[in-house]
GROMACS .gro file of N, CA, C and O in nm:
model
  420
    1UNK      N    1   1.499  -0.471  -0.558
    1UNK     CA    2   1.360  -0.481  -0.526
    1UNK      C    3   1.341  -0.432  -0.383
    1UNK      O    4   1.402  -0.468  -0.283
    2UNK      N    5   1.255  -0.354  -0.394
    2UNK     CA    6   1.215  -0.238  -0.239
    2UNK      C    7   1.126  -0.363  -0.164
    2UNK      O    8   1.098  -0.461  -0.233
    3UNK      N    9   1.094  -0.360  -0.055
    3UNK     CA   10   1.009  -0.467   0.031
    3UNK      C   11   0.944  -0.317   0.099
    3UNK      O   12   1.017  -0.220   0.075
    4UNK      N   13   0.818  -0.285   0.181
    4UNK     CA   14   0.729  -0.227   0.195
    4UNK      C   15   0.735  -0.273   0.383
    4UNK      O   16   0.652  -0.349   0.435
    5UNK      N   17   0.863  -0.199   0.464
    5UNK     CA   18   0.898  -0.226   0.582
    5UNK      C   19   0.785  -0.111   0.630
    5UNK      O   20   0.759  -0.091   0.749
    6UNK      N   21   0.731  -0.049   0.533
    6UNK     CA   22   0.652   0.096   0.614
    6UNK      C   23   0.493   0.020   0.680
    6UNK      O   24   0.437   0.047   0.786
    7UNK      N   25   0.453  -0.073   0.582
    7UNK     CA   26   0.321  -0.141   0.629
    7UNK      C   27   0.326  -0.218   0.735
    7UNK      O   28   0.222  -0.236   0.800
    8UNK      N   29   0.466  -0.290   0.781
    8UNK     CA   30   0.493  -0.314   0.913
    8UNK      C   31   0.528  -0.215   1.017
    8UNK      O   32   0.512  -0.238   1.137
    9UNK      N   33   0.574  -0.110   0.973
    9UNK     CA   34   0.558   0.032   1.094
    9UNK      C   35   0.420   0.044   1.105
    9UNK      O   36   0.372   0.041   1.218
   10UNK      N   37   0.356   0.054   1.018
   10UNK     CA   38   0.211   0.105   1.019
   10UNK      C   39   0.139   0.030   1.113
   10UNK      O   40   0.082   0.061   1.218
   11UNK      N   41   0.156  -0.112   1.034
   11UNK     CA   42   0.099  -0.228   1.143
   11UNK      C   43   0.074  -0.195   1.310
   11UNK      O   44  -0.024  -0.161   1.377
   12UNK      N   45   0.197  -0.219   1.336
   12UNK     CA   46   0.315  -0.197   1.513
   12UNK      C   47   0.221  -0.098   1.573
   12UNK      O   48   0.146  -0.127   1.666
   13UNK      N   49   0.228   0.047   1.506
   13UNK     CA   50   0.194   0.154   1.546
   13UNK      C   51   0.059   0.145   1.602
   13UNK      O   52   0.007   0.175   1.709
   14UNK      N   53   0.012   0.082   1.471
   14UNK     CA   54  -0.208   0.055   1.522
   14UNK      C   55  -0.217  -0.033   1.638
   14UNK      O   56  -0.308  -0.030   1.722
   15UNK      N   57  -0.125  -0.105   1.638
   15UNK     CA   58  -0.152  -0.237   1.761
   15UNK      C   59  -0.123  -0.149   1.912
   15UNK      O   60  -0.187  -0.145   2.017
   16UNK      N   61   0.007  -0.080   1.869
   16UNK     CA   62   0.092  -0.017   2.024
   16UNK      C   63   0.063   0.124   2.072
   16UNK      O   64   0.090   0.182   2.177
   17UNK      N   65   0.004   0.158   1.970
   17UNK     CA   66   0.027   0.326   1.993
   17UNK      C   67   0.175   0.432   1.936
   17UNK      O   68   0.238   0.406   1.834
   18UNK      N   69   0.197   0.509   1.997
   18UNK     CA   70   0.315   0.561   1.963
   18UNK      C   71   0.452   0.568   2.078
   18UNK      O   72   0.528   0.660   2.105
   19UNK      N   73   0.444   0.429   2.130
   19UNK     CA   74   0.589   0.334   2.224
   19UNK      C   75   0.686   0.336   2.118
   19UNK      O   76   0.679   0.247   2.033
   20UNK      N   77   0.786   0.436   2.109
   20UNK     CA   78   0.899   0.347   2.002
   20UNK      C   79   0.936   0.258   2.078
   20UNK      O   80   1.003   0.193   1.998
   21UNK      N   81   0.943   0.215   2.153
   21UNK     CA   82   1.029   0.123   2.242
   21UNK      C   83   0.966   0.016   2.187
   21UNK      O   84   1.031  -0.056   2.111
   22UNK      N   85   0.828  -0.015   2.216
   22UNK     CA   86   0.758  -0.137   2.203
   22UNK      C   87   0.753  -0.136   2.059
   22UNK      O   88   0.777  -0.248   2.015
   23UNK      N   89   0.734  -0.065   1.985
   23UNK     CA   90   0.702  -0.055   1.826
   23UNK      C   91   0.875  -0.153   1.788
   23UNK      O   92   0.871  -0.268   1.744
   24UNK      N   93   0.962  -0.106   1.805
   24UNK     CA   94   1.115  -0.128   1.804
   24UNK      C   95   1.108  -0.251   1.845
   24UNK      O   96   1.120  -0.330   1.751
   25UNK      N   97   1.092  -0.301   1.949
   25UNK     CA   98   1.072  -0.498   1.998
   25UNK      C   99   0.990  -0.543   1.909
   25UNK      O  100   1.045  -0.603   1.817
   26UNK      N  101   0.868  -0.534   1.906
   26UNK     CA  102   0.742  -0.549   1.799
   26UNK      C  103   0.841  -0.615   1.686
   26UNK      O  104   0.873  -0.734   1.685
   27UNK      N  105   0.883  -0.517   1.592
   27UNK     CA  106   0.986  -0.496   1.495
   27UNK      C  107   1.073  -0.581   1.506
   27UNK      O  108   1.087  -0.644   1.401
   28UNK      N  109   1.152  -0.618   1.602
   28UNK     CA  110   1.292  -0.704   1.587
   28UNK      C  111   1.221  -0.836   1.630
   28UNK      O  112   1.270  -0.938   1.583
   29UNK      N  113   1.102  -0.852   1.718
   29UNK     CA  114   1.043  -0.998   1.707
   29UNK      C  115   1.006  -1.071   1.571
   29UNK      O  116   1.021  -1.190   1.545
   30UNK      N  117   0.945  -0.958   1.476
   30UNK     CA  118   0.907  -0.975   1.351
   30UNK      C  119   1.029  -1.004   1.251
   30UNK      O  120   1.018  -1.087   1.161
   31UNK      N  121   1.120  -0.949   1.268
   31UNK     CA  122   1.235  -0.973   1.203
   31UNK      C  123   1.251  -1.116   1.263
   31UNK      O  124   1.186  -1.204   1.206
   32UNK      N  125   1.319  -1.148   1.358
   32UNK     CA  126   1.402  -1.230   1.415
   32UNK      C  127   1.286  -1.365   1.373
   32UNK      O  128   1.339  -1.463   1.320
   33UNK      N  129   1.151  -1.368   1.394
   33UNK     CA  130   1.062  -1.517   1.322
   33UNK      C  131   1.107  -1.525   1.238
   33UNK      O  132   1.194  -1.610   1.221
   34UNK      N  133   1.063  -1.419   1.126
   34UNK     CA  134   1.125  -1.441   0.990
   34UNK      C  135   1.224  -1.486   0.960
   34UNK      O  136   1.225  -1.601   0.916
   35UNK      N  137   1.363  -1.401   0.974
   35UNK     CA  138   1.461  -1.472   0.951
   35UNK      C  139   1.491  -1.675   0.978
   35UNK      O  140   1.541  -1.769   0.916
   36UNK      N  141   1.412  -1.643   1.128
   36UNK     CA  142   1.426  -1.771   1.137
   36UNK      C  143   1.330  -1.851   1.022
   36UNK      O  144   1.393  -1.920   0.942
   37UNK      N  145   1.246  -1.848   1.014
   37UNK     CA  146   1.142  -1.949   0.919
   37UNK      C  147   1.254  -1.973   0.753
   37UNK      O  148   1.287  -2.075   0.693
   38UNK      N  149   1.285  -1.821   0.728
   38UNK     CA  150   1.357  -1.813   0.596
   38UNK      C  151   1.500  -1.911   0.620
   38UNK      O  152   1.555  -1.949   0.517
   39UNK      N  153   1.553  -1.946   0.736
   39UNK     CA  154   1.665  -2.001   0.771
   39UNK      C  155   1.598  -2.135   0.765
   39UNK      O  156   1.656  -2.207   0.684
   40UNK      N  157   1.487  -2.197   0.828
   40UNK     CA  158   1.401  -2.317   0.769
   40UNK      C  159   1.402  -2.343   0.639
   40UNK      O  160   1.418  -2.444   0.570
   41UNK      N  161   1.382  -2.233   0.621
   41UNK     CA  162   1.320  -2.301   0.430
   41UNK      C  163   1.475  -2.318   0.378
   41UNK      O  164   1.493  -2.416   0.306
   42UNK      N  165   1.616  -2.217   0.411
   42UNK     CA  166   1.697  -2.295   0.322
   42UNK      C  167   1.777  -2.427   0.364
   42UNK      O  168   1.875  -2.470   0.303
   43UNK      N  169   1.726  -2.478   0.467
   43UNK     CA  170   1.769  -2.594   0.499
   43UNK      C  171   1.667  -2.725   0.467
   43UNK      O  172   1.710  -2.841   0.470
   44UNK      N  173   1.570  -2.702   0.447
   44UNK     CA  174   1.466  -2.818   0.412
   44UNK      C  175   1.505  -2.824   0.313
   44UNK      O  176   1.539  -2.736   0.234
   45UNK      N  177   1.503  -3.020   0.301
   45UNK     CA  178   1.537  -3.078   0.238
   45UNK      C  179   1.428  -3.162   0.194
   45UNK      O  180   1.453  -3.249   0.110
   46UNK      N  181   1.308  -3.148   0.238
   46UNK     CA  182   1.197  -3.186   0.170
   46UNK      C  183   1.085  -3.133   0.140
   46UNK      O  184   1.087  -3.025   0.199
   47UNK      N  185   0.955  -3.145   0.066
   47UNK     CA  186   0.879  -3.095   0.037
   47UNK      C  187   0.791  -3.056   0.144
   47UNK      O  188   0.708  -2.967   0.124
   48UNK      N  189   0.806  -3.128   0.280
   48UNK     CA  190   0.710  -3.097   0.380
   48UNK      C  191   0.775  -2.932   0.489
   48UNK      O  192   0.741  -2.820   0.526
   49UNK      N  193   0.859  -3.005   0.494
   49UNK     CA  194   0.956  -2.911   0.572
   49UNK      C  195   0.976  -2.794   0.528
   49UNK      O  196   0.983  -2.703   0.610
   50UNK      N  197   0.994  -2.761   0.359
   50UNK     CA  198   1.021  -2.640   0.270
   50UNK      C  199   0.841  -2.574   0.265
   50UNK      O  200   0.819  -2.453   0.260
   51UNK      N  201   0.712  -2.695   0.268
   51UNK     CA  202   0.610  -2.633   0.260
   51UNK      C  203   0.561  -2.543   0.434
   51UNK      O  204   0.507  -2.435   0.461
   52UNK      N  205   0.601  -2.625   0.493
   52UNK     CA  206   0.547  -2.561   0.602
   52UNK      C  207   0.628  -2.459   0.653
   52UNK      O  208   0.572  -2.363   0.705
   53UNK      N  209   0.742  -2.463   0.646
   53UNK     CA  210   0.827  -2.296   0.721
   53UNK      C  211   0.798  -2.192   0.577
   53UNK      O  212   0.850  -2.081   0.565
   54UNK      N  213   0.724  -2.241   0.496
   54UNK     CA  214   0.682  -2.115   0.401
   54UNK      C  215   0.517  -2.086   0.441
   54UNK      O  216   0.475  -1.975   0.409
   55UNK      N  217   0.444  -2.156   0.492
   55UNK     CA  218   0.345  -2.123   0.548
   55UNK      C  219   0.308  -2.027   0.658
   55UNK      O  220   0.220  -1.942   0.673
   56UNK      N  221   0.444  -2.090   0.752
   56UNK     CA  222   0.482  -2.031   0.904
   56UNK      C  223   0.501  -1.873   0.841
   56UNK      O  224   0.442  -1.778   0.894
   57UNK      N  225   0.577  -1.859   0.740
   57UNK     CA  226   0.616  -1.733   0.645
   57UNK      C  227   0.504  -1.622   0.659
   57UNK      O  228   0.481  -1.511   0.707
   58UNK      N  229   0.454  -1.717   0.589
   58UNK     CA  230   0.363  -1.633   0.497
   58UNK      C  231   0.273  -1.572   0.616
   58UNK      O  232   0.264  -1.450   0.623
   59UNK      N  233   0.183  -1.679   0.743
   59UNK     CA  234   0.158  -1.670   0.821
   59UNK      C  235   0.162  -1.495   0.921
   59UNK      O  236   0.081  -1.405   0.946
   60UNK      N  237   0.326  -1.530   0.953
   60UNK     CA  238   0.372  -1.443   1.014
   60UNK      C  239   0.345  -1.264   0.929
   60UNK      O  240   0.290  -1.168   0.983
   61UNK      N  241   0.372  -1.267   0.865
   61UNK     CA  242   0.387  -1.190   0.752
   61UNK      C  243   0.250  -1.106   0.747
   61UNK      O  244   0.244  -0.986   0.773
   62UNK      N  245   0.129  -1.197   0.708
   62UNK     CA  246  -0.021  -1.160   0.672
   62UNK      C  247  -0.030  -1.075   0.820
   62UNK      O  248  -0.036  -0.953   0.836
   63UNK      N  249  -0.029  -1.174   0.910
   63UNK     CA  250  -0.032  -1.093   1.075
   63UNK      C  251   0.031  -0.948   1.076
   63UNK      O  252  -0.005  -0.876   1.170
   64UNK      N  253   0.118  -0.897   0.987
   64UNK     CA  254   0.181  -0.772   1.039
   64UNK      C  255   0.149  -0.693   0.880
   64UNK      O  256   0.193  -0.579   0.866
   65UNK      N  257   0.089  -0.743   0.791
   65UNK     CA  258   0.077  -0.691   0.703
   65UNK      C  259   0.211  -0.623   0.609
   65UNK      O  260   0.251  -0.512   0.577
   66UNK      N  261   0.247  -0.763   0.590
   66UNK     CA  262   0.425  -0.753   0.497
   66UNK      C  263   0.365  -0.793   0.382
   66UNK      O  264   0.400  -0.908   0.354
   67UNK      N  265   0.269  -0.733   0.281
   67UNK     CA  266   0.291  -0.786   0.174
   67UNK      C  267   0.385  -0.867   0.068
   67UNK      O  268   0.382  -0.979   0.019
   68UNK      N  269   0.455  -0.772   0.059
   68UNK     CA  270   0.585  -0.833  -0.033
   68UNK      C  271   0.644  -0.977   0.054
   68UNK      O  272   0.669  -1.073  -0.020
   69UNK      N  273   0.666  -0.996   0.187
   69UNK     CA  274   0.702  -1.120   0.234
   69UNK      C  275   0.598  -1.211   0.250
   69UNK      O  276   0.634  -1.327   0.272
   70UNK      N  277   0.440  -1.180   0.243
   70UNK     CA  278   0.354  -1.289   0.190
   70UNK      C  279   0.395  -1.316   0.067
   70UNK      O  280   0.449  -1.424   0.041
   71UNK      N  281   0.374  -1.216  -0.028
   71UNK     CA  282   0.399  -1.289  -0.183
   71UNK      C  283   0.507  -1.372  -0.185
   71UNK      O  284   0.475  -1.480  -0.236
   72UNK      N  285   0.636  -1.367  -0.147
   72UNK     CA  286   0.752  -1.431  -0.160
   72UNK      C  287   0.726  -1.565  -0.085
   72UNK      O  288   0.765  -1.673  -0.129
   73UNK      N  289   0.647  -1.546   0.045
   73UNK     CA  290   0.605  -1.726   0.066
   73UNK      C  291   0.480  -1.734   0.011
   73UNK      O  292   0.404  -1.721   0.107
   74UNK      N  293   0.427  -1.745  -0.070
   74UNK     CA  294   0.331  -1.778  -0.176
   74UNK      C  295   0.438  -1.782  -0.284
   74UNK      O  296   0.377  -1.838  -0.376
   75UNK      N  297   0.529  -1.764  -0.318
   75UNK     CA  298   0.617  -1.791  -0.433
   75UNK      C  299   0.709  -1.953  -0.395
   75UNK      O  300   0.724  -2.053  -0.465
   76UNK      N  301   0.749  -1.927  -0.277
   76UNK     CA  302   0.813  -2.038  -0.214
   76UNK      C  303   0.726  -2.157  -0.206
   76UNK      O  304   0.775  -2.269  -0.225
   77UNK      N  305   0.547  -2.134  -0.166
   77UNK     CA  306   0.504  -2.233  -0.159
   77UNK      C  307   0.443  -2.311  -0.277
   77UNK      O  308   0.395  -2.424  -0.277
   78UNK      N  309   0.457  -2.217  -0.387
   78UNK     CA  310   0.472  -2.264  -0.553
   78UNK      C  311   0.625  -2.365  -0.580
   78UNK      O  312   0.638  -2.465  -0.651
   79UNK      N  313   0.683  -2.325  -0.532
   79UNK     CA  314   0.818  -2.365  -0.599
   79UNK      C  315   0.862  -2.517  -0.511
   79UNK      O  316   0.825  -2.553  -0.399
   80UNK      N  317   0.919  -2.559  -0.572
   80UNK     CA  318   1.052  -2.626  -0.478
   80UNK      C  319   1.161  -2.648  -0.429
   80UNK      O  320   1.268  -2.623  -0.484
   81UNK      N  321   1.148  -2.696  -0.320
   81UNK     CA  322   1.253  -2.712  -0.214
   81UNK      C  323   1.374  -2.639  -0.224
   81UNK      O  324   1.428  -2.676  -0.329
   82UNK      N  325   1.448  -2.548  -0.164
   82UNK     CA  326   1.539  -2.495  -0.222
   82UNK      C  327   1.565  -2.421  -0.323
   82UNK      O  328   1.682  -2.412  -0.360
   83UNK      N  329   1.458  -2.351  -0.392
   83UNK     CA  330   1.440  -2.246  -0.463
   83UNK      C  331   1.562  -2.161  -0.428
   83UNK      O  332   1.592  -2.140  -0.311
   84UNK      N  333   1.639  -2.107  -0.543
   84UNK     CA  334   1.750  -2.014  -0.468
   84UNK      C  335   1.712  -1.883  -0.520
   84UNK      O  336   1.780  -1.787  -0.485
   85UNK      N  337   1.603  -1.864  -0.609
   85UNK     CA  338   1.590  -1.718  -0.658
   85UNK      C  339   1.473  -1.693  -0.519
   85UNK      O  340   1.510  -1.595  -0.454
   86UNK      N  341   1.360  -1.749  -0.468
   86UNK     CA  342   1.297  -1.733  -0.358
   86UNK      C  343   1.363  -1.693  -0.238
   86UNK      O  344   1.333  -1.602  -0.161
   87UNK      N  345   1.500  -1.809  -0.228
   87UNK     CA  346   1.614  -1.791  -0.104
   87UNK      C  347   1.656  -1.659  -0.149
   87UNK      O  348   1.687  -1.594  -0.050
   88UNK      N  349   1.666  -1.608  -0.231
   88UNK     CA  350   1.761  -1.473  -0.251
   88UNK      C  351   1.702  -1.389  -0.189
   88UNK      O  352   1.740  -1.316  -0.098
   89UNK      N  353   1.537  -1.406  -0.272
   89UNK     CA  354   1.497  -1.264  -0.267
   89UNK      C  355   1.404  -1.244  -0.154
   89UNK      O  356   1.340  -1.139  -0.156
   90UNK      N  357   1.385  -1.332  -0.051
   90UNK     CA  358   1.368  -1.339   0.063
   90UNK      C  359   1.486  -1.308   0.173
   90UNK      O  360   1.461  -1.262   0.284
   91UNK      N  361   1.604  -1.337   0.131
   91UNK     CA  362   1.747  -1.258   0.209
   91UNK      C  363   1.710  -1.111   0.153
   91UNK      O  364   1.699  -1.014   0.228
   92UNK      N  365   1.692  -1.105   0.022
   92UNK     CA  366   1.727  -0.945   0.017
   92UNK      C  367   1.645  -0.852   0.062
   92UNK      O  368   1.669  -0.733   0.084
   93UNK      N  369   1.491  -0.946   0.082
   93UNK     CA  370   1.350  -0.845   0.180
   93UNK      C  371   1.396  -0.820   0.322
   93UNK      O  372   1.364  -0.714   0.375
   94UNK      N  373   1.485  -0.928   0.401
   94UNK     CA  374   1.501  -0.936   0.518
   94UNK      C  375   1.592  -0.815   0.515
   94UNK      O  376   1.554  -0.708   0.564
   95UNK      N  377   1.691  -0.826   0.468
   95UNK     CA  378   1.818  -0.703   0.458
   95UNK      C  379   1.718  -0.589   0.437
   95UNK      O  380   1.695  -0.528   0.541
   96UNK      N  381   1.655  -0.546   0.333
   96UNK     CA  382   1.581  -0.434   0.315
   96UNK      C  383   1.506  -0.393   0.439
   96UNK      O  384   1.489  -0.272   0.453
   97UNK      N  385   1.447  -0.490   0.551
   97UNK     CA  386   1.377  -0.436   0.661
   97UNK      C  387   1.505  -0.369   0.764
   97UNK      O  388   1.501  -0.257   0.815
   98UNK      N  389   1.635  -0.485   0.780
   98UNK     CA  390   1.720  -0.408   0.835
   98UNK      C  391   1.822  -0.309   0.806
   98UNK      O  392   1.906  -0.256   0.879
   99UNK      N  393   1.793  -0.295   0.673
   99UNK     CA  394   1.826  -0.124   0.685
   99UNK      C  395   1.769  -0.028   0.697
   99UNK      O  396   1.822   0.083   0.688
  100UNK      N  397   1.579  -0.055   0.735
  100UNK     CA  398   1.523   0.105   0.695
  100UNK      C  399   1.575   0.137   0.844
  100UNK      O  400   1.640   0.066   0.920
  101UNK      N  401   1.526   0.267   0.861
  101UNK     CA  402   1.545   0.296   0.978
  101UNK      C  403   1.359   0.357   1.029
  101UNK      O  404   1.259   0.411   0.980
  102UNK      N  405   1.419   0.294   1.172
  102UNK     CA  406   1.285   0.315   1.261
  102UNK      C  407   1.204   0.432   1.263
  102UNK      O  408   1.280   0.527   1.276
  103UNK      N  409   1.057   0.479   1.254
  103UNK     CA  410   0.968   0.513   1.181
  103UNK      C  411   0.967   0.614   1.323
  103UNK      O  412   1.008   0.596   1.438
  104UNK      N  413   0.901   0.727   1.253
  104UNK     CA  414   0.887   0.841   1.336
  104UNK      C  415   0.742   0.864   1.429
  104UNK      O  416   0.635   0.886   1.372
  105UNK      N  417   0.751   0.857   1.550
  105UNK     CA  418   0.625   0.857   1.593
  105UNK      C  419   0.569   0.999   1.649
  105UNK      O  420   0.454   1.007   1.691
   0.00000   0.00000   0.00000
């Protein structure tokens, strides 16, 4: 499953201009929440804790225009606690952002 890392270039770009530098930080700040929130959700152990770092998710996400990682916390915030097909396929969106490579300005 492809994740749509281009609507977060797109995003970066409208906010910054054409800085790869800043577009590139932009980018690894966006990564690095995420991961963290997704590192929240697989450690909550309750319904509050698993609902809200999928909010924080989703949150983050809408702000940069990550579709596919809104839907996945809107999937998470359907599910419960420890969902491991959500945990997956939220590792495998994160991996998919760090392999594209940085967008041409």
């Amino acid at each position: 499953m492809a994740y749509e890392s281009g609507a977060l270039n797109a995003a970066l770009a409208a906010a910054v201009g054409s800085d790869p530098e800043l577009v590139a930080e932009l980018r690894g700040a966006f990564v690095e929440s995420a991961a963290r929130q997704i590192d929240l959700l697989g450690r909550a152990r309750c319904d509050a804790n698993w609902h809200f770092a999928a909010l924080r998710l989703k949150s983050l996400a809408a702000s940069f225009s990550v579709q596919g990682i809104v839907d996945l916390a809107d999937r998470a915030l359907e599910g419960a606690p420890g969902d491991p097909v959500v945990l997956r396929d939220l590792a495998t969106a994160m991996r998919d952002f760090g392999e594209t490579s940085q967008p041409e300005m």
